[in-house]
Amino acid sequence: MEKLEKSILKNIYFIVMLLFLILSLYRGSFEIVPFVYGTLSVILIAYGYFVIKKYYPRVDKYLYIISVFIVEFGLVMLYRLDFQRALKQLIWFAIGIMLFIFILILFPDIKRLQKYSMFFAIFNLVLLTMPLLLGREIKGSKNWIQVGSLSFQPSELAKIFMIFYLSDVIRKIKDYKDVLKYSIPIVLSIAIFVLEKDLGSALMFFGMFMAMLYVGTSRLRYILSGLVLFVLGGFFSYVVFDHVKRRINIWLNPWKDKYGAGYQICQSLIAIASGGLFGTGLAGGHPEVIPEVHTDFIFSAIAEEFGLLGAIALLILYLLLIYRMLRTALYAKEDYSRLVAVGIASMFAFQVFVIVGGVTKMIPLTGITLPFVSYGGSSMIINFLAIGILQKISEVGNEDA
Amino acid sequence: MHDEKLIKNIKALIIFFTLIFLTIIGYLIYFNLYLSENIVKDPSNPRIRLSEEDVIRGSIMDRNGKTIAFSKKVKNNQVRIYNDGEVFAHVVGYNSPVYGKTGIELLYNDALQGNTFYYNILGSIFRKFVQTIEGEKRGSDVILTLDYELQKKAYRLLKDNKGALVVLNPKTGEILALVSKPSFDPEKVDKNFKVYKNDEMGNPFLNRAIQGYYPPGSTFKIVTLSAALENFNGIENKSFLCTGKLKIGDYILKDFNSEAHGRINLKKAFSKSCNFTFGSLGIELGYNNLLKEAEKFMFNKEINLEDLKLGKCQFNIEDKENKALLAQAAIGQHGVATNPLHMALVAATIANDGIMMKPYLVKEIKDEYGVVLYEKEPEILKRVIDKEIAKKVKEYMKDVVDKGTGVRAKLYNVDIAGKTGTAQLPNTDKTHAWFVGFAPLKDPKIAFAIIVEEGGTGGKKAAEIAKEIVKECLK
């Protein structure tokens, strides 16, 4: 096992260094900075792996390996797009890994959190309402709060709290009345997201809730009722909220207003189409012309320069990561941890689906980050927090093994 | 709680997520296969312009390597410079960031930008390698079949007249000169686009040589003559009595100035461009024979060329039984329309013993190191008429210049074959002057067609221009 892990890691190092070497050379002369940057990122990965292997040999190291490989995808792309942001992202990456190690060291067994579920629900709502009161609108969504020069997206942390809350209450559900009672916090959260114009998070929360509800209760009826309510709610929002209507109309025909409202999505589609099967090659395309390319549209940039094959590879990495997460759920010791793992896996799955589907015009575009890849501190830290929690679960789960 | 069910549900969730991801992958594949091609071409794609700025655009040169258009950097910006811009405007086209591209600039954009599909494997690898080291990319050069000096001379000969002129090599189809007047300055398109566009009288953007739509007038008698020679045995020995006015029912087909040519044979009738004789020949041939012959010469047919977008040329009478219309069609007046390049092809076909070569403008594409990426081979477009017939038509056309209507084109040291045309315009007295032909008679080097709009009779202005062209080519 350890041999396989090491050989995979070596290959990842090799690929990453190769990509940064391209970034060093593509301007015609050798630049040392990308090479140093790449080396630093590889050292971070190696350090994280070293700590896990040494002190926590029982945890599922593939969760870590796949995650950091996905992070490297993002670092390479960000470096190529915007050096300043790439530098910050590397710092966030380092903080993420530290946090991840701290969780392994300091966090109690996950099941001890079960009794605080009400606290999680309340804190989740507090976090989500904060931007409505204090926040300011960034990129058309009012889901940020700013402290000094740091802006922070509370919805990122809120989703972890929501998972902890749901993992506890879902097991108590006996009938429809219980569903209604326990889903109040999540329905409120989704409503707040719609008000904040953060439809991507609303979609993700809903998907996550449905997945957990199904796994926890085995009742397809609940899911079907949920879907019906979702469709009704969606229709209602379409009629009432202009910003929802606008999104849907852009999705239906972005080319009609390709220099105006449809500009982002059209540029994203053009970028993906320009990539073709093999892509233009790293630094060979022009993804920098896509608006918001470093956050919401980073997948389009990857599809342009790494091509269809690169995009599929990234999606398969995500699928492997989600598989590994659900596998952790399978091997967990008790149901609470199991549901937490399911929640985190669903969160990742729906988040990837919503944003990749959005930038490819498969579904309406709603701004949301691509986990581990998009630029942004809140997102990076919360994702590593999530991986840390899963590692913790896998550590307990593998105790006998 | 029921542990087993939970495990089962998680497994179902794994399958569900796998399906979701496969759906995304499937959609991406579908997108790449079916949607991406059109999306990339959308004008809102900034990559088209950006990639062009990265690469120094290749040059366009004449057959001898003389530069017609080239690009250079002026303070980080690329500037396209056209030598004698107005002379070559309709062939080379313009390259404007605002108004797009036309002509060779459009059709050979890929080659000029260097992202070409013309591959010379070794050369391309070498080029990529050197470009990577040098850090500067340069597109490939397009070498035209045009002759710089001839083109310039032709442009000057048309003076301020509206009109067009085409010279080509009848044996290969290489276009040696292609001029249309009035012209525009490709360097000033950005500034003057609206002026050019709104000039409805001159219409400088119109390439009259290929997109013009003119009645061929008497130059069409070449076709009628070939039809008569093919269909009637012994027609050459027959004589006609021209009264200057051919009565067909209520209609009278007149000769030029109603001149009566008296008793003449076919050769003299051609030489004098006798409408009486050719009108009656048309009636005698009948609609179907004449149509068949016209279609052999590519009337009513689409001529698809790589380098040019040729306008349509038609032979079509609304009433096939109407003899008056048929007689007019036989002399190139009614229901017949063409463009100068096509008429040059007709002359070239005769010159090349009945074989029509495919005309082309681009001879070669070379990369910046002179490696040839593409080289055009002459192609036969069509075998039109028998060699024997072509030979006879040649003799007839020589007679036109020697002692017929085209005598003004005569040169003492070269035998020129030709045919004049005076195309009448509806509702005015004005006529377009045509002259088509080739030279030298024995071993034709050039075939040409000249039209001068409102230039009077073909035997004057057009024939004089033809003479100068032959002089320039064969000096």
Short mmCIF file of N, CA and C in Angstrom, two decimals, chain B residues 224-341:
data_model
loop_
_atom_site.label_atom_id
_atom_site.label_comp_id
_atom_site.label_asym_id
_atom_site.label_seq_id
_atom_site.Cartn_x
_atom_site.Cartn_y
_atom_site.Cartn_z
N THR B 224 -21.28 31.04 -80.22
CA THR B 224 -22.19 30.74 -81.32
C THR B 224 -21.42 30.14 -82.51
N LEU B 225 -20.23 30.70 -82.76
CA LEU B 225 -19.39 30.19 -83.84
C LEU B 225 -19.00 28.73 -83.59
N SER B 226 -18.57 28.41 -82.38
CA SER B 226 -18.20 27.02 -82.09
C SER B 226 -19.40 26.10 -82.28
N ALA B 227 -20.56 26.56 -81.85
CA ALA B 227 -21.77 25.75 -82.00
C ALA B 227 -22.05 25.50 -83.47
N ALA B 228 -21.93 26.55 -84.28
CA ALA B 228 -22.22 26.41 -85.72
C ALA B 228 -21.21 25.46 -86.36
N LEU B 229 -19.92 25.61 -86.00
CA LEU B 229 -18.89 24.75 -86.59
C LEU B 229 -19.10 23.29 -86.18
N GLU B 230 -19.60 23.09 -84.97
CA GLU B 230 -19.82 21.73 -84.49
C GLU B 230 -21.05 21.11 -85.14
N ASN B 231 -22.09 21.92 -85.34
CA ASN B 231 -23.39 21.36 -85.74
C ASN B 231 -23.61 21.30 -87.24
N PHE B 232 -23.04 22.24 -87.99
CA PHE B 232 -23.32 22.27 -89.43
C PHE B 232 -22.07 21.94 -90.22
N ASN B 233 -22.12 20.82 -90.93
CA ASN B 233 -21.01 20.48 -91.81
C ASN B 233 -20.99 21.43 -92.99
N GLY B 234 -19.82 21.85 -93.40
CA GLY B 234 -19.67 22.68 -94.59
C GLY B 234 -20.16 24.10 -94.42
N ILE B 235 -20.39 24.49 -93.19
CA ILE B 235 -20.90 25.85 -92.95
C ILE B 235 -19.90 26.90 -93.38
N GLU B 236 -18.62 26.52 -93.35
CA GLU B 236 -17.60 27.51 -93.70
C GLU B 236 -17.65 27.92 -95.16
N ASN B 237 -18.21 27.01 -95.99
CA ASN B 237 -18.26 27.33 -97.42
C ASN B 237 -19.55 28.05 -97.80
N LYS B 238 -20.47 28.09 -96.86
CA LYS B 238 -21.76 28.71 -97.14
C LYS B 238 -21.61 30.24 -97.14
N SER B 239 -22.45 30.90 -97.89
CA SER B 239 -22.38 32.36 -97.83
C SER B 239 -23.72 32.92 -97.36
N PHE B 240 -23.63 34.09 -96.75
CA PHE B 240 -24.82 34.74 -96.18
C PHE B 240 -25.00 36.07 -96.87
N LEU B 241 -26.25 36.49 -96.97
CA LEU B 241 -26.50 37.80 -97.57
C LEU B 241 -27.00 38.74 -96.48
N CYS B 242 -26.09 39.58 -96.04
CA CYS B 242 -26.44 40.46 -94.92
C CYS B 242 -27.05 41.74 -95.45
N THR B 243 -28.27 42.05 -94.98
CA THR B 243 -28.94 43.28 -95.39
C THR B 243 -28.81 44.35 -94.32
N GLY B 244 -28.16 43.99 -93.20
CA GLY B 244 -28.04 44.96 -92.11
C GLY B 244 -29.23 44.93 -91.18
N LYS B 245 -30.33 44.31 -91.64
CA LYS B 245 -31.52 44.24 -90.78
C LYS B 245 -32.11 42.85 -90.92
N LEU B 246 -32.13 42.11 -89.80
CA LEU B 246 -32.71 40.77 -89.82
C LEU B 246 -34.11 40.84 -89.25
N LYS B 247 -35.10 40.54 -90.17
CA LYS B 247 -36.49 40.63 -89.73
C LYS B 247 -36.91 39.30 -89.12
N ILE B 248 -37.38 39.35 -87.90
CA ILE B 248 -37.93 38.14 -87.27
C ILE B 248 -39.29 38.53 -86.74
N GLY B 249 -40.32 38.16 -87.49
CA GLY B 249 -41.66 38.59 -87.11
C GLY B 249 -41.71 40.11 -87.06
N ASP B 250 -42.09 40.65 -85.87
CA ASP B 250 -42.18 42.09 -85.73
C ASP B 250 -40.86 42.72 -85.35
N TYR B 251 -39.92 41.88 -84.98
CA TYR B 251 -38.67 42.40 -84.43
C TYR B 251 -37.61 42.52 -85.52
N ILE B 252 -36.81 43.58 -85.44
CA ILE B 252 -35.72 43.73 -86.40
C ILE B 252 -34.40 43.76 -85.66
N LEU B 253 -33.55 42.77 -85.97
CA LEU B 253 -32.22 42.74 -85.37
C LEU B 253 -31.27 43.50 -86.30
N LYS B 254 -30.71 44.61 -85.76
CA LYS B 254 -29.90 45.46 -86.63
C LYS B 254 -28.42 45.17 -86.46
N ASP B 255 -27.68 45.42 -87.53
CA ASP B 255 -26.24 45.42 -87.41
C ASP B 255 -25.80 46.79 -86.92
N PHE B 256 -24.52 46.88 -86.51
CA PHE B 256 -24.02 48.15 -86.01
C PHE B 256 -24.20 49.21 -87.09
N ASN B 257 -24.88 50.29 -86.72
CA ASN B 257 -25.22 51.36 -87.65
C ASN B 257 -26.04 50.86 -88.84
N SER B 258 -26.72 49.71 -88.67
CA SER B 258 -27.53 49.10 -89.73
C SER B 258 -26.72 48.85 -91.00
N GLU B 259 -25.41 48.68 -90.82
CA GLU B 259 -24.53 48.49 -91.98
C GLU B 259 -24.82 47.13 -92.63
N ALA B 260 -25.01 47.13 -93.95
CA ALA B 260 -25.23 45.87 -94.67
C ALA B 260 -23.88 45.35 -95.15
N HIS B 261 -23.57 44.09 -94.76
CA HIS B 261 -22.28 43.53 -95.16
C HIS B 261 -22.32 42.86 -96.51
N GLY B 262 -23.53 42.71 -97.07
CA GLY B 262 -23.66 42.08 -98.38
C GLY B 262 -23.40 40.60 -98.31
N ARG B 263 -22.92 40.06 -99.40
CA ARG B 263 -22.70 38.61 -99.44
C ARG B 263 -21.36 38.29 -98.78
N ILE B 264 -21.40 37.54 -97.67
CA ILE B 264 -20.17 37.22 -96.95
C ILE B 264 -20.18 35.77 -96.50
N ASN B 265 -18.95 35.25 -96.29
CA ASN B 265 -18.88 33.91 -95.70
C ASN B 265 -18.78 34.01 -94.19
N LEU B 266 -18.73 32.86 -93.55
CA LEU B 266 -18.77 32.82 -92.07
C LEU B 266 -17.60 33.56 -91.45
N LYS B 267 -16.41 33.33 -92.05
CA LYS B 267 -15.21 33.94 -91.48
C LYS B 267 -15.31 35.46 -91.50
N LYS B 268 -15.77 35.98 -92.62
CA LYS B 268 -15.88 37.42 -92.73
C LYS B 268 -16.98 37.95 -91.81
N ALA B 269 -18.05 37.17 -91.70
CA ALA B 269 -19.15 37.58 -90.82
C ALA B 269 -18.65 37.71 -89.39
N PHE B 270 -17.78 36.76 -88.97
CA PHE B 270 -17.21 36.81 -87.61
C PHE B 270 -16.28 38.00 -87.48
N SER B 271 -15.47 38.15 -88.49
CA SER B 271 -14.48 39.21 -88.49
C SER B 271 -15.15 40.59 -88.42
N LYS B 272 -16.27 40.73 -89.14
CA LYS B 272 -16.98 42.02 -89.15
C LYS B 272 -18.04 42.07 -88.05
N SER B 273 -18.12 40.97 -87.30
CA SER B 273 -19.11 40.88 -86.21
C SER B 273 -20.53 41.11 -86.74
N CYS B 274 -20.89 40.32 -87.74
CA CYS B 274 -22.16 40.53 -88.41
C CYS B 274 -23.32 39.97 -87.60
N ASN B 275 -24.17 40.85 -87.12
CA ASN B 275 -25.31 40.42 -86.30
C ASN B 275 -26.32 39.64 -87.11
N PHE B 276 -26.49 40.06 -88.36
CA PHE B 276 -27.44 39.39 -89.25
C PHE B 276 -27.11 37.91 -89.35
N THR B 277 -25.85 37.62 -89.69
CA THR B 277 -25.43 36.23 -89.87
C THR B 277 -25.54 35.43 -88.58
N PHE B 278 -25.02 36.01 -87.48
CA PHE B 278 -25.01 35.23 -86.24
C PHE B 278 -26.39 35.13 -85.61
N GLY B 279 -27.22 36.17 -85.86
CA GLY B 279 -28.61 36.07 -85.43
C GLY B 279 -29.32 34.93 -86.12
N SER B 280 -29.15 34.86 -87.44
CA SER B 280 -29.83 33.77 -88.15
C SER B 280 -29.23 32.41 -87.83
N LEU B 281 -27.89 32.38 -87.55
CA LEU B 281 -27.28 31.11 -87.14
C LEU B 281 -27.89 30.61 -85.83
N GLY B 282 -28.13 31.58 -84.94
CA GLY B 282 -28.74 31.24 -83.65
C GLY B 282 -30.10 30.59 -83.85
N ILE B 283 -30.89 31.20 -84.74
CA ILE B 283 -32.23 30.66 -85.00
C ILE B 283 -32.11 29.26 -85.61
N GLU B 284 -31.16 29.13 -86.52
CA GLU B 284 -30.98 27.85 -87.20
C GLU B 284 -30.53 26.76 -86.21
N LEU B 285 -29.63 27.16 -85.29
CA LEU B 285 -29.15 26.20 -84.29
C LEU B 285 -30.27 25.77 -83.34
N GLY B 286 -31.14 26.72 -83.03
CA GLY B 286 -32.21 26.43 -82.08
C GLY B 286 -31.73 26.60 -80.65
N TYR B 287 -32.71 26.76 -79.79
CA TYR B 287 -32.40 27.05 -78.38
C TYR B 287 -31.52 25.99 -77.76
N ASN B 288 -31.89 24.71 -77.98
CA ASN B 288 -31.19 23.64 -77.26
C ASN B 288 -29.72 23.52 -77.62
N ASN B 289 -29.42 23.64 -78.94
CA ASN B 289 -28.02 23.54 -79.35
C ASN B 289 -27.19 24.68 -78.81
N LEU B 290 -27.79 25.86 -78.84
CA LEU B 290 -27.06 27.03 -78.37
C LEU B 290 -26.83 26.94 -76.86
N LEU B 291 -27.88 26.49 -76.15
CA LEU B 291 -27.77 26.32 -74.70
C LEU B 291 -26.67 25.31 -74.37
N LYS B 292 -26.67 24.21 -75.12
CA LYS B 292 -25.70 23.16 -74.87
C LYS B 292 -24.27 23.69 -75.01
N GLU B 293 -24.07 24.47 -76.09
CA GLU B 293 -22.74 25.02 -76.33
C GLU B 293 -22.35 26.01 -75.21
N ALA B 294 -23.32 26.87 -74.82
CA ALA B 294 -23.05 27.85 -73.78
C ALA B 294 -22.68 27.14 -72.48
N GLU B 295 -23.40 26.05 -72.20
CA GLU B 295 -23.12 25.35 -70.94
C GLU B 295 -21.77 24.63 -70.98
N LYS B 296 -21.36 24.22 -72.21
CA LYS B 296 -20.01 23.68 -72.33
C LYS B 296 -18.98 24.72 -71.90
N PHE B 297 -19.26 25.96 -72.26
CA PHE B 297 -18.34 27.05 -71.89
C PHE B 297 -18.64 27.58 -70.47
N MET B 298 -19.37 26.80 -69.69
CA MET B 298 -19.62 27.07 -68.27
C MET B 298 -20.61 28.19 -67.99
N PHE B 299 -21.41 28.57 -69.00
CA PHE B 299 -22.54 29.43 -68.66
C PHE B 299 -23.54 28.59 -67.88
N ASN B 300 -24.27 29.21 -66.99
CA ASN B 300 -25.24 28.53 -66.10
C ASN B 300 -24.59 27.56 -65.12
N LYS B 301 -23.26 27.47 -65.16
CA LYS B 301 -22.59 26.52 -64.27
C LYS B 301 -21.86 27.29 -63.18
N GLU B 302 -21.76 26.66 -62.04
CA GLU B 302 -21.01 27.31 -60.98
C GLU B 302 -19.54 26.94 -61.12
N ILE B 303 -18.69 27.93 -61.15
CA ILE B 303 -17.26 27.67 -61.23
C ILE B 303 -16.69 27.87 -59.84
N ASN B 304 -16.37 26.79 -59.17
CA ASN B 304 -15.87 26.90 -57.80
C ASN B 304 -14.35 26.99 -57.80
N LEU B 305 -13.86 28.10 -57.29
CA LEU B 305 -12.42 28.30 -57.25
C LEU B 305 -11.97 28.46 -55.81
N GLU B 306 -10.75 28.03 -55.54
CA GLU B 306 -10.23 28.16 -54.18
C GLU B 306 -9.95 29.62 -53.83
N ASP B 307 -9.50 30.38 -54.83
CA ASP B 307 -8.94 31.69 -54.52
C ASP B 307 -9.88 32.85 -54.80
N LEU B 308 -10.98 32.59 -55.48
CA LEU B 308 -11.86 33.67 -55.89
C LEU B 308 -13.30 33.22 -55.77
N LYS B 309 -14.15 34.19 -55.52
CA LYS B 309 -15.57 33.87 -55.49
C LYS B 309 -16.18 34.44 -56.77
N LEU B 310 -16.36 33.58 -57.73
CA LEU B 310 -16.80 34.00 -59.04
C LEU B 310 -18.30 34.22 -59.05
N GLY B 311 -18.73 35.34 -59.67
CA GLY B 311 -20.16 35.60 -59.80
C GLY B 311 -20.77 34.63 -60.81
N LYS B 312 -22.11 34.67 -60.91
CA LYS B 312 -22.72 33.70 -61.83
C LYS B 312 -22.73 34.24 -63.25
N CYS B 313 -22.73 33.32 -64.19
CA CYS B 313 -22.88 33.73 -65.58
C CYS B 313 -24.01 32.89 -66.16
N GLN B 314 -24.88 33.54 -66.88
CA GLN B 314 -26.08 32.80 -67.28
C GLN B 314 -26.36 32.86 -68.77
N PHE B 315 -27.04 31.84 -69.24
CA PHE B 315 -27.62 31.82 -70.57
C PHE B 315 -29.03 31.31 -70.38
N ASN B 316 -29.99 32.18 -70.57
CA ASN B 316 -31.34 31.80 -70.20
C ASN B 316 -32.34 32.72 -70.89
N ILE B 317 -33.17 32.15 -71.76
CA ILE B 317 -34.22 32.96 -72.42
C ILE B 317 -35.55 32.54 -71.83
N GLU B 318 -36.37 33.53 -71.49
CA GLU B 318 -37.62 33.17 -70.82
C GLU B 318 -38.57 32.40 -71.76
N ASP B 319 -38.55 32.74 -73.06
CA ASP B 319 -39.45 32.05 -74.00
C ASP B 319 -38.60 31.31 -75.04
N LYS B 320 -38.52 30.01 -74.88
CA LYS B 320 -37.61 29.22 -75.71
C LYS B 320 -38.02 29.19 -77.17
N GLU B 321 -39.30 29.43 -77.46
CA GLU B 321 -39.79 29.36 -78.84
C GLU B 321 -39.59 30.68 -79.57
N ASN B 322 -39.34 31.73 -78.81
CA ASN B 322 -39.27 33.06 -79.39
C ASN B 322 -37.96 33.25 -80.17
N LYS B 323 -38.10 33.31 -81.50
CA LYS B 323 -36.91 33.37 -82.34
C LYS B 323 -36.18 34.71 -82.23
N ALA B 324 -36.95 35.76 -82.01
CA ALA B 324 -36.32 37.08 -81.88
C ALA B 324 -35.38 37.09 -80.69
N LEU B 325 -35.83 36.51 -79.57
CA LEU B 325 -34.99 36.47 -78.38
C LEU B 325 -33.78 35.56 -78.62
N LEU B 326 -34.02 34.47 -79.33
CA LEU B 326 -32.95 33.52 -79.60
C LEU B 326 -31.85 34.19 -80.43
N ALA B 327 -32.26 34.96 -81.44
CA ALA B 327 -31.29 35.66 -82.29
C ALA B 327 -30.48 36.65 -81.45
N GLN B 328 -31.17 37.33 -80.50
CA GLN B 328 -30.44 38.28 -79.64
C GLN B 328 -29.48 37.57 -78.70
N ALA B 329 -29.92 36.39 -78.23
CA ALA B 329 -29.04 35.62 -77.35
C ALA B 329 -27.79 35.19 -78.11
N ALA B 330 -27.95 34.82 -79.37
CA ALA B 330 -26.83 34.33 -80.16
C ALA B 330 -25.76 35.39 -80.35
N ILE B 331 -26.14 36.68 -80.26
CA ILE B 331 -25.14 37.73 -80.35
C ILE B 331 -24.84 38.33 -78.96
N GLY B 332 -25.18 37.57 -77.93
CA GLY B 332 -24.76 37.95 -76.58
C GLY B 332 -25.51 39.12 -75.99
N GLN B 333 -26.74 39.34 -76.43
CA GLN B 333 -27.48 40.49 -75.91
C GLN B 333 -28.57 40.10 -74.93
N HIS B 334 -29.42 39.23 -75.32
CA HIS B 334 -30.58 38.97 -74.48
C HIS B 334 -30.42 37.68 -73.68
N GLY B 335 -30.60 37.80 -72.37
CA GLY B 335 -30.59 36.60 -71.52
C GLY B 335 -29.21 36.03 -71.29
N VAL B 336 -28.17 36.72 -71.77
CA VAL B 336 -26.82 36.23 -71.55
C VAL B 336 -26.09 37.25 -70.66
N ALA B 337 -25.42 36.75 -69.64
CA ALA B 337 -24.66 37.65 -68.78
C ALA B 337 -23.44 36.91 -68.25
N THR B 338 -22.40 37.67 -68.02
CA THR B 338 -21.15 37.03 -67.61
C THR B 338 -20.26 38.04 -66.90
N ASN B 339 -19.08 37.59 -66.51
CA ASN B 339 -18.10 38.49 -65.90
C ASN B 339 -16.78 38.39 -66.67
N PRO B 340 -15.91 39.37 -66.53
CA PRO B 340 -14.68 39.39 -67.34
C PRO B 340 -13.80 38.15 -67.14
N LEU B 341 -13.68 37.64 -65.92
CA LEU B 341 -12.83 36.46 -65.74
C LEU B 341 -13.38 35.29 -66.56
#
